[in-house]
PDB file of C-alpha atoms in Angstrom:
ATOM      1  CA  ASP A1387      89.356-150.395 -35.889  1.00 96.00           C
ATOM      2  CA  ILE A1388      86.101-149.134 -38.044  1.00 97.00           C
ATOM      3  CA  GLN A1389      88.034-147.756 -41.164  1.00 98.00           C
ATOM      4  CA  MET A1390      86.021-144.343 -42.453  1.00 98.00           C
ATOM      5  CA  THR A1391      86.276-144.226 -46.539  1.00 98.00           C
ATOM      6  CA  GLN A1392      84.877-140.933 -48.420  1.00 98.00           C
ATOM      7  CA  SER A1393      84.558-140.031 -51.596  1.00 98.00           C
ATOM      8  CA  PRO A1394      85.405-138.135 -53.849  1.00 98.00           C
ATOM      9  CA  SER A1395      88.900-137.165 -52.254  1.00 97.00           C
ATOM     10  CA  SER A1396      88.264-133.686 -54.249  1.00 97.00           C
ATOM     11  CA  LEU A1397      86.190-131.698 -55.918  1.00 97.00           C
ATOM     12  CA  SER A1398      85.724-128.601 -57.924  1.00 96.00           C
ATOM     13  CA  ALA A1399      82.266-126.922 -58.049  1.00 96.00           C
ATOM     14  CA  SER A1400      81.177-123.299 -58.538  1.00 96.00           C
ATOM     15  CA  VAL A1401      78.985-120.920 -56.340  1.00 96.00           C
ATOM     16  CA  GLY A1402      75.335-122.168 -56.465  1.00 96.00           C
ATOM     17  CA  ASP A1403      75.952-125.723 -57.033  1.00 97.00           C
ATOM     18  CA  ARG A1404      74.436-128.285 -54.928  1.00 97.00           C
ATOM     19  CA  VAL A1405      77.253-130.802 -53.404  1.00 98.00           C
ATOM     20  CA  THR A1406      76.954-133.938 -52.165  1.00 98.00           C
ATOM     21  CA  ILE A1407      80.127-135.910 -49.901  1.00 98.00           C
ATOM     22  CA  THR A1408      79.865-139.657 -49.183  1.00 98.00           C
ATOM     23  CA  CYS A1409      81.669-141.413 -46.455  1.00 98.00           C
ATOM     24  CA  ARG A1410      81.358-145.054 -45.669  1.00 98.00           C
ATOM     25  CA  ALA A1411      81.902-147.090 -42.768  1.00 98.00           C
ATOM     26  CA  SER A1412      83.873-150.511 -42.638  1.00 98.00           C
ATOM     27  CA  GLN A1413      80.948-151.909 -40.097  1.00 98.00           C
ATOM     28  CA  GLY A1414      77.796-150.649 -38.871  1.00 98.00           C
ATOM     29  CA  ILE A1415      78.023-147.672 -37.104  1.00 98.00           C
ATOM     30  CA  GLY A1416      74.129-146.705 -36.676  1.00 98.00           C
ATOM     31  CA  ILE A1417      73.891-142.795 -36.627  1.00 98.00           C
ATOM     32  CA  TYR A1418      77.232-142.401 -34.739  1.00 98.00           C
ATOM     33  CA  LEU A1419      78.459-140.141 -37.681  1.00 98.00           C
ATOM     34  CA  ALA A1420      79.387-136.459 -37.089  1.00 98.00           C
ATOM     35  CA  TRP A1421      80.607-134.149 -40.116  1.00 98.00           C
ATOM     36  CA  PHE A1422      83.366-131.236 -39.593  1.00 98.00           C
ATOM     37  CA  GLN A1423      84.763-128.655 -41.484  1.00 98.00           C
ATOM     38  CA  GLN A1424      87.885-127.489 -42.061  1.00 98.00           C
ATOM     39  CA  LYS A1425      89.526-124.123 -43.342  1.00 97.00           C
ATOM     40  CA  PRO A1426      93.290-124.162 -44.097  1.00 95.00           C
ATOM     41  CA  GLY A1427      94.991-123.390 -40.464  1.00 95.00           C
ATOM     42  CA  LYS A1428      92.111-123.214 -38.638  1.00 97.00           C
ATOM     43  CA  ALA A1429      90.754-125.737 -36.492  1.00 97.00           C
ATOM     44  CA  PRO A1430      87.795-127.877 -37.697  1.00 98.00           C
ATOM     45  CA  LYS A1431      84.469-126.828 -37.206  1.00 97.00           C
ATOM     46  CA  THR A1432      81.223-129.003 -36.422  1.00 97.00           C
ATOM     47  CA  LEU A1433      78.319-129.366 -38.911  1.00 98.00           C
ATOM     48  CA  ILE A1434      76.337-132.348 -37.733  1.00 98.00           C
ATOM     49  CA  TYR A1435      75.995-135.126 -35.598  1.00 98.00           C
ATOM     50  CA  ALA A1436      74.534-138.071 -35.401  1.00 98.00           C
ATOM     51  CA  GLY A1437      74.006-138.532 -38.510  1.00 98.00           C
ATOM     52  CA  SER A1438      71.765-135.557 -39.688  1.00 98.00           C
ATOM     53  CA  THR A1439      71.481-133.047 -36.181  1.00 98.00           C
ATOM     54  CA  LEU A1440      72.400-129.515 -37.265  1.00 98.00           C
ATOM     55  CA  GLN A1441      74.792-128.586 -34.968  1.00 96.00           C
ATOM     56  CA  GLY A1442      73.715-124.906 -33.559  1.00 95.00           C
ATOM     57  CA  GLY A1443      74.590-122.257 -35.880  1.00 95.00           C
ATOM     58  CA  VAL A1444      75.174-124.136 -38.846  1.00 97.00           C
ATOM     59  CA  PRO A1445      73.539-122.957 -41.774  1.00 97.00           C
ATOM     60  CA  SER A1446      70.614-124.344 -42.907  1.00 97.00           C
ATOM     61  CA  ARG A1447      71.945-125.275 -46.625  1.00 98.00           C
ATOM     62  CA  PHE A1448      74.094-127.792 -45.058  1.00 98.00           C
ATOM     63  CA  SER A1449      72.221-131.566 -44.679  1.00 98.00           C
ATOM     64  CA  GLY A1450      73.128-135.172 -43.726  1.00 98.00           C
ATOM     65  CA  SER A1451      72.011-138.285 -44.176  1.00 98.00           C
ATOM     66  CA  GLY A1452      72.589-142.253 -43.550  1.00 98.00           C
ATOM     67  CA  SER A1453      72.723-145.140 -41.331  1.00 98.00           C
ATOM     68  CA  GLY A1454      74.848-147.991 -40.722  1.00 98.00           C
ATOM     69  CA  THR A1455      77.753-148.004 -43.380  1.00 98.00           C
ATOM     70  CA  HIS A1456      76.532-145.716 -45.968  1.00 98.00           C
ATOM     71  CA  PHE A1457      76.473-141.467 -44.780  1.00 98.00           C
ATOM     72  CA  SER A1458      76.556-138.581 -47.029  1.00 98.00           C
ATOM     73  CA  LEU A1459      76.511-134.619 -46.632  1.00 98.00           C
ATOM     74  CA  THR A1460      75.054-132.332 -48.647  1.00 98.00           C
ATOM     75  CA  ILE A1461      75.548-128.622 -49.019  1.00 98.00           C
ATOM     76  CA  SER A1462      71.862-127.450 -50.691  1.00 98.00           C
ATOM     77  CA  SER A1463      73.829-124.434 -52.964  1.00 97.00           C
ATOM     78  CA  LEU A1464      77.925-123.791 -52.425  1.00 97.00           C
ATOM     79  CA  GLN A1465      78.666-120.409 -50.851  1.00 96.00           C
ATOM     80  CA  PRO A1466      82.103-118.476 -51.363  1.00 94.00           C
ATOM     81  CA  GLU A1467      82.739-119.181 -47.037  1.00 96.00           C
ATOM     82  CA  ASP A1468      81.843-123.243 -48.002  1.00 97.00           C
ATOM     83  CA  PHE A1469      85.390-123.729 -50.373  1.00 94.00           C
ATOM     84  CA  ALA A1470      87.165-126.057 -47.190  1.00 97.00           C
ATOM     85  CA  THR A1471      87.682-129.604 -46.428  1.00 98.00           C
ATOM     86  CA  TYR A1472      85.379-132.218 -45.325  1.00 98.00           C
ATOM     87  CA  PHE A1473      85.580-135.264 -42.755  1.00 98.00           C
ATOM     88  CA  CYS A1474      83.422-137.603 -41.655  1.00 98.00           C
ATOM     89  CA  GLN A1475      84.146-139.318 -37.857  1.00 98.00           C
ATOM     90  CA  GLN A1476      82.468-142.557 -36.248  1.00 98.00           C
ATOM     91  CA  TYR A1477      81.774-142.484 -32.511  1.00 97.00           C
ATOM     92  CA  ASP A1478      79.996-145.520 -32.373  1.00 97.00           C
ATOM     93  CA  ALA A1479      83.460-147.408 -30.919  1.00 96.00           C
ATOM     94  CA  HIS A1480      86.517-147.278 -29.634  1.00 94.00           C
ATOM     95  CA  PRO A1481      88.836-145.799 -31.278  1.00 96.00           C
ATOM     96  CA  PHE A1482      86.778-143.011 -32.723  1.00 97.00           C
ATOM     97  CA  THR A1483      88.035-142.509 -36.189  1.00 97.00           C
ATOM     98  CA  PHE A1484      88.154-140.132 -38.999  1.00 98.00           C
ATOM     99  CA  GLY A1485      87.559-140.298 -42.520  1.00 98.00           C
ATOM    100  CA  PRO A1486      90.498-138.936 -45.004  1.00 98.00           C
ATOM    101  CA  GLY A1487      88.981-135.641 -45.795  1.00 98.00           C
ATOM    102  CA  THR A1488      87.061-134.177 -49.071  1.00 98.00           C
ATOM    103  CA  LYS A1489      88.652-130.901 -49.931  1.00 98.00           C
ATOM    104  CA  VAL A1490      86.344-129.108 -52.132  1.00 98.00           C
ATOM    105  CA  ASP A1491      87.471-125.797 -54.022  1.00 95.00           C
ATOM    106  CA  ILE A1492      86.535-123.503 -56.875  1.00 88.00           C
ATOM    107  CA  LYS A1493      85.758-124.689 -60.228  1.00 87.00           C
TER     108      LYS A1493
ATOM    109  CA  GLN B 540      80.104-119.649 -24.756  1.00 89.00           C
ATOM    110  CA  LEU B 541      82.459-123.085 -24.104  1.00 93.00           C
ATOM    111  CA  GLN B 542      85.930-121.992 -24.887  1.00 96.00           C
ATOM    112  CA  LEU B 543      88.630-124.496 -25.445  1.00 97.00           C
ATOM    113  CA  GLN B 544      93.032-123.192 -25.655  1.00 98.00           C
ATOM    114  CA  GLU B 545      95.521-125.754 -25.989  1.00 98.00           C
ATOM    115  CA  SER B 546      99.236-124.450 -24.265  1.00 98.00           C
ATOM    116  CA  GLY B 547     102.369-126.023 -24.171  1.00 96.00           C
ATOM    117  CA  PRO B 548     105.795-126.251 -26.103  1.00 97.00           C
ATOM    118  CA  GLY B 549     106.263-126.249 -29.580  1.00 96.00           C
ATOM    119  CA  LEU B 550     109.215-128.106 -30.099  1.00 98.00           C
ATOM    120  CA  VAL B 551     110.436-131.074 -28.193  1.00 98.00           C
ATOM    121  CA  LYS B 552     113.429-133.399 -28.774  1.00 98.00           C
ATOM    122  CA  PRO B 553     113.194-136.561 -29.815  1.00 98.00           C
ATOM    123  CA  SER B 554     112.868-139.560 -27.217  1.00 97.00           C
ATOM    124  CA  GLU B 555     111.235-136.844 -24.547  1.00 98.00           C
ATOM    125  CA  THR B 556     107.886-136.181 -23.453  1.00 98.00           C
ATOM    126  CA  LEU B 557     105.251-134.008 -24.944  1.00 98.00           C
ATOM    127  CA  SER B 558     102.933-132.538 -22.681  1.00 98.00           C
ATOM    128  CA  LEU B 559     100.045-130.241 -23.577  1.00 98.00           C
ATOM    129  CA  THR B 560      96.932-128.352 -21.106  1.00 98.00           C
ATOM    130  CA  CYS B 561      93.897-127.958 -22.168  1.00 98.00           C
ATOM    131  CA  THR B 562      91.857-124.723 -20.562  1.00 98.00           C
ATOM    132  CA  VAL B 563      88.304-124.518 -20.682  1.00 96.00           C
ATOM    133  CA  SER B 564      86.280-121.171 -19.977  1.00 95.00           C
ATOM    134  CA  GLY B 565      83.087-120.543 -20.395  1.00 92.00           C
ATOM    135  CA  GLY B 566      81.606-123.286 -18.331  1.00 88.00           C
ATOM    136  CA  SER B 567      82.510-126.494 -16.370  1.00 85.00           C
ATOM    137  CA  ILE B 568      84.717-129.891 -16.668  1.00 87.00           C
ATOM    138  CA  ARG B 569      82.483-131.006 -14.218  1.00 82.00           C
ATOM    139  CA  SER B 570      79.135-130.264 -16.254  1.00 68.00           C
ATOM    140  CA  GLY B 571      77.153-132.957 -14.696  1.00 60.00           C
ATOM    141  CA  GLY B 572      79.054-135.375 -15.693  1.00 66.00           C
ATOM    142  CA  GLU B 573      77.684-136.247 -19.545  1.00 82.00           C
ATOM    143  CA  TYR B 574      80.726-134.886 -21.062  1.00 92.00           C
ATOM    144  CA  TYR B 575      84.493-135.929 -22.216  1.00 95.00           C
ATOM    145  CA  TRP B 576      87.411-134.396 -23.125  1.00 96.00           C
ATOM    146  CA  GLY B 577      89.204-135.621 -25.750  1.00 97.00           C
ATOM    147  CA  TRP B 578      92.968-134.768 -27.767  1.00 98.00           C
ATOM    148  CA  ILE B 579      92.686-134.958 -31.343  1.00 98.00           C
ATOM    149  CA  ARG B 580      95.973-134.360 -33.321  1.00 98.00           C
ATOM    150  CA  GLN B 581      96.746-133.606 -37.419  1.00 98.00           C
ATOM    151  CA  PRO B 582      99.839-133.999 -39.190  1.00 97.00           C
ATOM    152  CA  PRO B 583     100.992-131.392 -41.021  1.00 96.00           C
ATOM    153  CA  GLY B 584      98.747-132.336 -44.437  1.00 93.00           C
ATOM    154  CA  LYS B 585      97.314-135.232 -42.919  1.00 95.00           C
ATOM    155  CA  GLY B 586      93.741-136.468 -41.555  1.00 95.00           C
ATOM    156  CA  LEU B 587      92.558-136.159 -38.131  1.00 97.00           C
ATOM    157  CA  ASP B 588      93.290-139.181 -35.230  1.00 98.00           C
ATOM    158  CA  TRP B 589      92.090-139.476 -32.263  1.00 98.00           C
ATOM    159  CA  ILE B 590      94.645-139.961 -29.026  1.00 98.00           C
ATOM    160  CA  GLY B 591      92.102-139.993 -26.084  1.00 98.00           C
ATOM    161  CA  SER B 592      89.430-138.812 -23.528  1.00 97.00           C
ATOM    162  CA  ILE B 593      88.979-138.065 -20.569  1.00 96.00           C
ATOM    163  CA  ASP B 594      85.525-137.428 -18.052  1.00 94.00           C
ATOM    164  CA  TYR B 595      85.541-135.023 -14.968  1.00 93.00           C
ATOM    165  CA  SER B 596      86.003-138.261 -12.592  1.00 92.00           C
ATOM    166  CA  GLY B 597      89.476-139.337 -14.786  1.00 93.00           C
ATOM    167  CA  VAL B 598      87.599-142.595 -16.502  1.00 93.00           C
ATOM    168  CA  ALA B 599      89.659-142.185 -19.216  1.00 96.00           C
ATOM    169  CA  TYR B 600      90.239-144.044 -22.661  1.00 96.00           C
ATOM    170  CA  TYR B 601      93.125-144.175 -25.124  1.00 97.00           C
ATOM    171  CA  ASN B 602      93.952-144.677 -29.038  1.00 97.00           C
ATOM    172  CA  ALA B 603      95.600-148.284 -28.589  1.00 96.00           C
ATOM    173  CA  SER B 604      97.972-147.028 -30.867  1.00 95.00           C
ATOM    174  CA  LEU B 605      99.851-144.745 -28.589  1.00 96.00           C
ATOM    175  CA  LYS B 606      98.257-146.142 -25.426  1.00 95.00           C
ATOM    176  CA  SER B 607     101.795-147.892 -24.283  1.00 96.00           C
ATOM    177  CA  ARG B 608     102.955-143.914 -24.000  1.00 97.00           C
ATOM    178  CA  LEU B 609     100.106-142.284 -23.009  1.00 98.00           C
ATOM    179  CA  THR B 610      98.931-139.837 -20.429  1.00 98.00           C
ATOM    180  CA  ILE B 611      95.308-138.295 -20.334  1.00 98.00           C
ATOM    181  CA  SER B 612      94.680-136.336 -16.819  1.00 98.00           C
ATOM    182  CA  VAL B 613      92.262-133.860 -15.371  1.00 96.00           C
ATOM    183  CA  ASP B 614      91.672-131.276 -12.631  1.00 96.00           C
ATOM    184  CA  THR B 615      88.661-129.964 -12.415  1.00 93.00           C
ATOM    185  CA  SER B 616      89.798-127.092 -10.060  1.00 93.00           C
ATOM    186  CA  LYS B 617      92.168-125.752 -12.373  1.00 95.00           C
ATOM    187  CA  LYS B 618      89.186-125.877 -15.596  1.00 95.00           C
ATOM    188  CA  GLN B 619      91.886-127.923 -16.899  1.00 97.00           C
ATOM    189  CA  PHE B 620      93.121-131.575 -18.613  1.00 97.00           C
ATOM    190  CA  TYR B 621      96.571-132.665 -19.707  1.00 98.00           C
ATOM    191  CA  LEU B 622      98.288-134.758 -22.521  1.00 98.00           C
ATOM    192  CA  LYS B 623     101.664-136.500 -21.859  1.00 98.00           C
ATOM    193  CA  LEU B 624     102.990-138.485 -24.903  1.00 98.00           C
ATOM    194  CA  ARG B 625     106.554-140.133 -23.561  1.00 98.00           C
ATOM    195  CA  SER B 626     108.757-141.092 -25.665  1.00 98.00           C
ATOM    196  CA  VAL B 627     108.354-138.828 -29.198  1.00 98.00           C
ATOM    197  CA  THR B 628     109.480-139.193 -32.271  1.00 98.00           C
ATOM    198  CA  ALA B 629     109.072-137.349 -35.360  1.00 98.00           C
ATOM    199  CA  ALA B 630     106.466-138.995 -36.108  1.00 97.00           C
ATOM    200  CA  ASP B 631     104.808-137.141 -33.429  1.00 98.00           C
ATOM    201  CA  THR B 632     104.916-134.026 -35.121  1.00 98.00           C
ATOM    202  CA  ALA B 633     101.144-132.581 -35.249  1.00 98.00           C
ATOM    203  CA  VAL B 634      98.783-129.934 -34.678  1.00 98.00           C
ATOM    204  CA  TYR B 635      97.173-130.978 -31.269  1.00 98.00           C
ATOM    205  CA  TYR B 636      93.781-130.523 -30.580  1.00 98.00           C
ATOM    206  CA  CYS B 637      91.454-130.443 -27.607  1.00 98.00           C
ATOM    207  CA  ALA B 638      87.875-130.649 -27.367  1.00 97.00           C
ATOM    208  CA  ARG B 639      84.923-131.061 -25.669  1.00 96.00           C
ATOM    209  CA  GLN B 640      83.010-134.690 -26.747  1.00 94.00           C
ATOM    210  CA  ASP B 641      79.242-135.716 -26.498  1.00 91.00           C
ATOM    211  CA  GLY B 642      79.830-138.041 -27.917  1.00 90.00           C
ATOM    212  CA  TYR B 643      81.103-136.865 -31.180  1.00 95.00           C
ATOM    213  CA  PHE B 644      83.444-133.215 -30.671  1.00 96.00           C
ATOM    214  CA  GLU B 645      81.207-130.593 -30.499  1.00 95.00           C
ATOM    215  CA  SER B 646      83.798-127.882 -29.285  1.00 96.00           C
ATOM    216  CA  TRP B 647      87.397-127.409 -30.007  1.00 98.00           C
ATOM    217  CA  GLY B 648      90.659-125.751 -29.184  1.00 98.00           C
ATOM    218  CA  GLN B 649      92.610-123.761 -31.661  1.00 98.00           C
ATOM    219  CA  GLY B 650      95.089-126.199 -32.145  1.00 98.00           C
ATOM    220  CA  THR B 651      98.679-126.182 -31.294  1.00 98.00           C
ATOM    221  CA  LEU B 652     101.315-127.188 -33.518  1.00 98.00           C
ATOM    222  CA  VAL B 653     103.766-129.661 -31.856  1.00 98.00           C
ATOM    223  CA  THR B 654     107.203-130.177 -33.874  1.00 98.00           C
ATOM    224  CA  VAL B 655     109.520-132.945 -32.527  1.00 98.00           C
ATOM    225  CA  SER B 656     113.071-132.227 -33.977  1.00 97.00           C
ATOM    226  CA  SER B 657     116.402-131.995 -32.429  1.00 95.00           C
TER     227      SER B 657
END
């Protein structure tokens, strides 16, 4: 199975900050990586797929980059509604696997 | 707008079978055949685990860790797909999500909590 890791596991930030979360795959996955945002008690929301393609309706302050084994999600200017947990997921090979999540909270 | 809705019992006894239904509205399960329809679960306070996925014709892929206990099926006429997990234990307690999959999970249901307890 492809193992996904994320760093940091949590971070504290202020509104307006630039935030970057890193996701690494245990083997190369091309660009087959998605990012999700999840708020407490809610379903995940898809933000980005194919490493860097923004899902429809997602604000442009979110961006993704990377390929192979190293990926990142950047929020250019953190907004109050962005405080949440973020997960990456590879869909290059079965079983599809998720990262453990990065919790972004208010400093 | 595509919507997915999970339904099923919220409480299942140990050793019994967990059965869930995902109903699709605002779109067709057939959809030209390019989509898969997946199940994902999230134990309380933990991360996300892919359970398995199926296409409109019934071709299914399962997570090997659950394969011996798992059946996923589809009924396109009812716009529903199904999850059956046999011989459940407390470790199967989780929020279960269904999702439409175009490689990645693009649209999610709201999730349903299933607790395994006597």
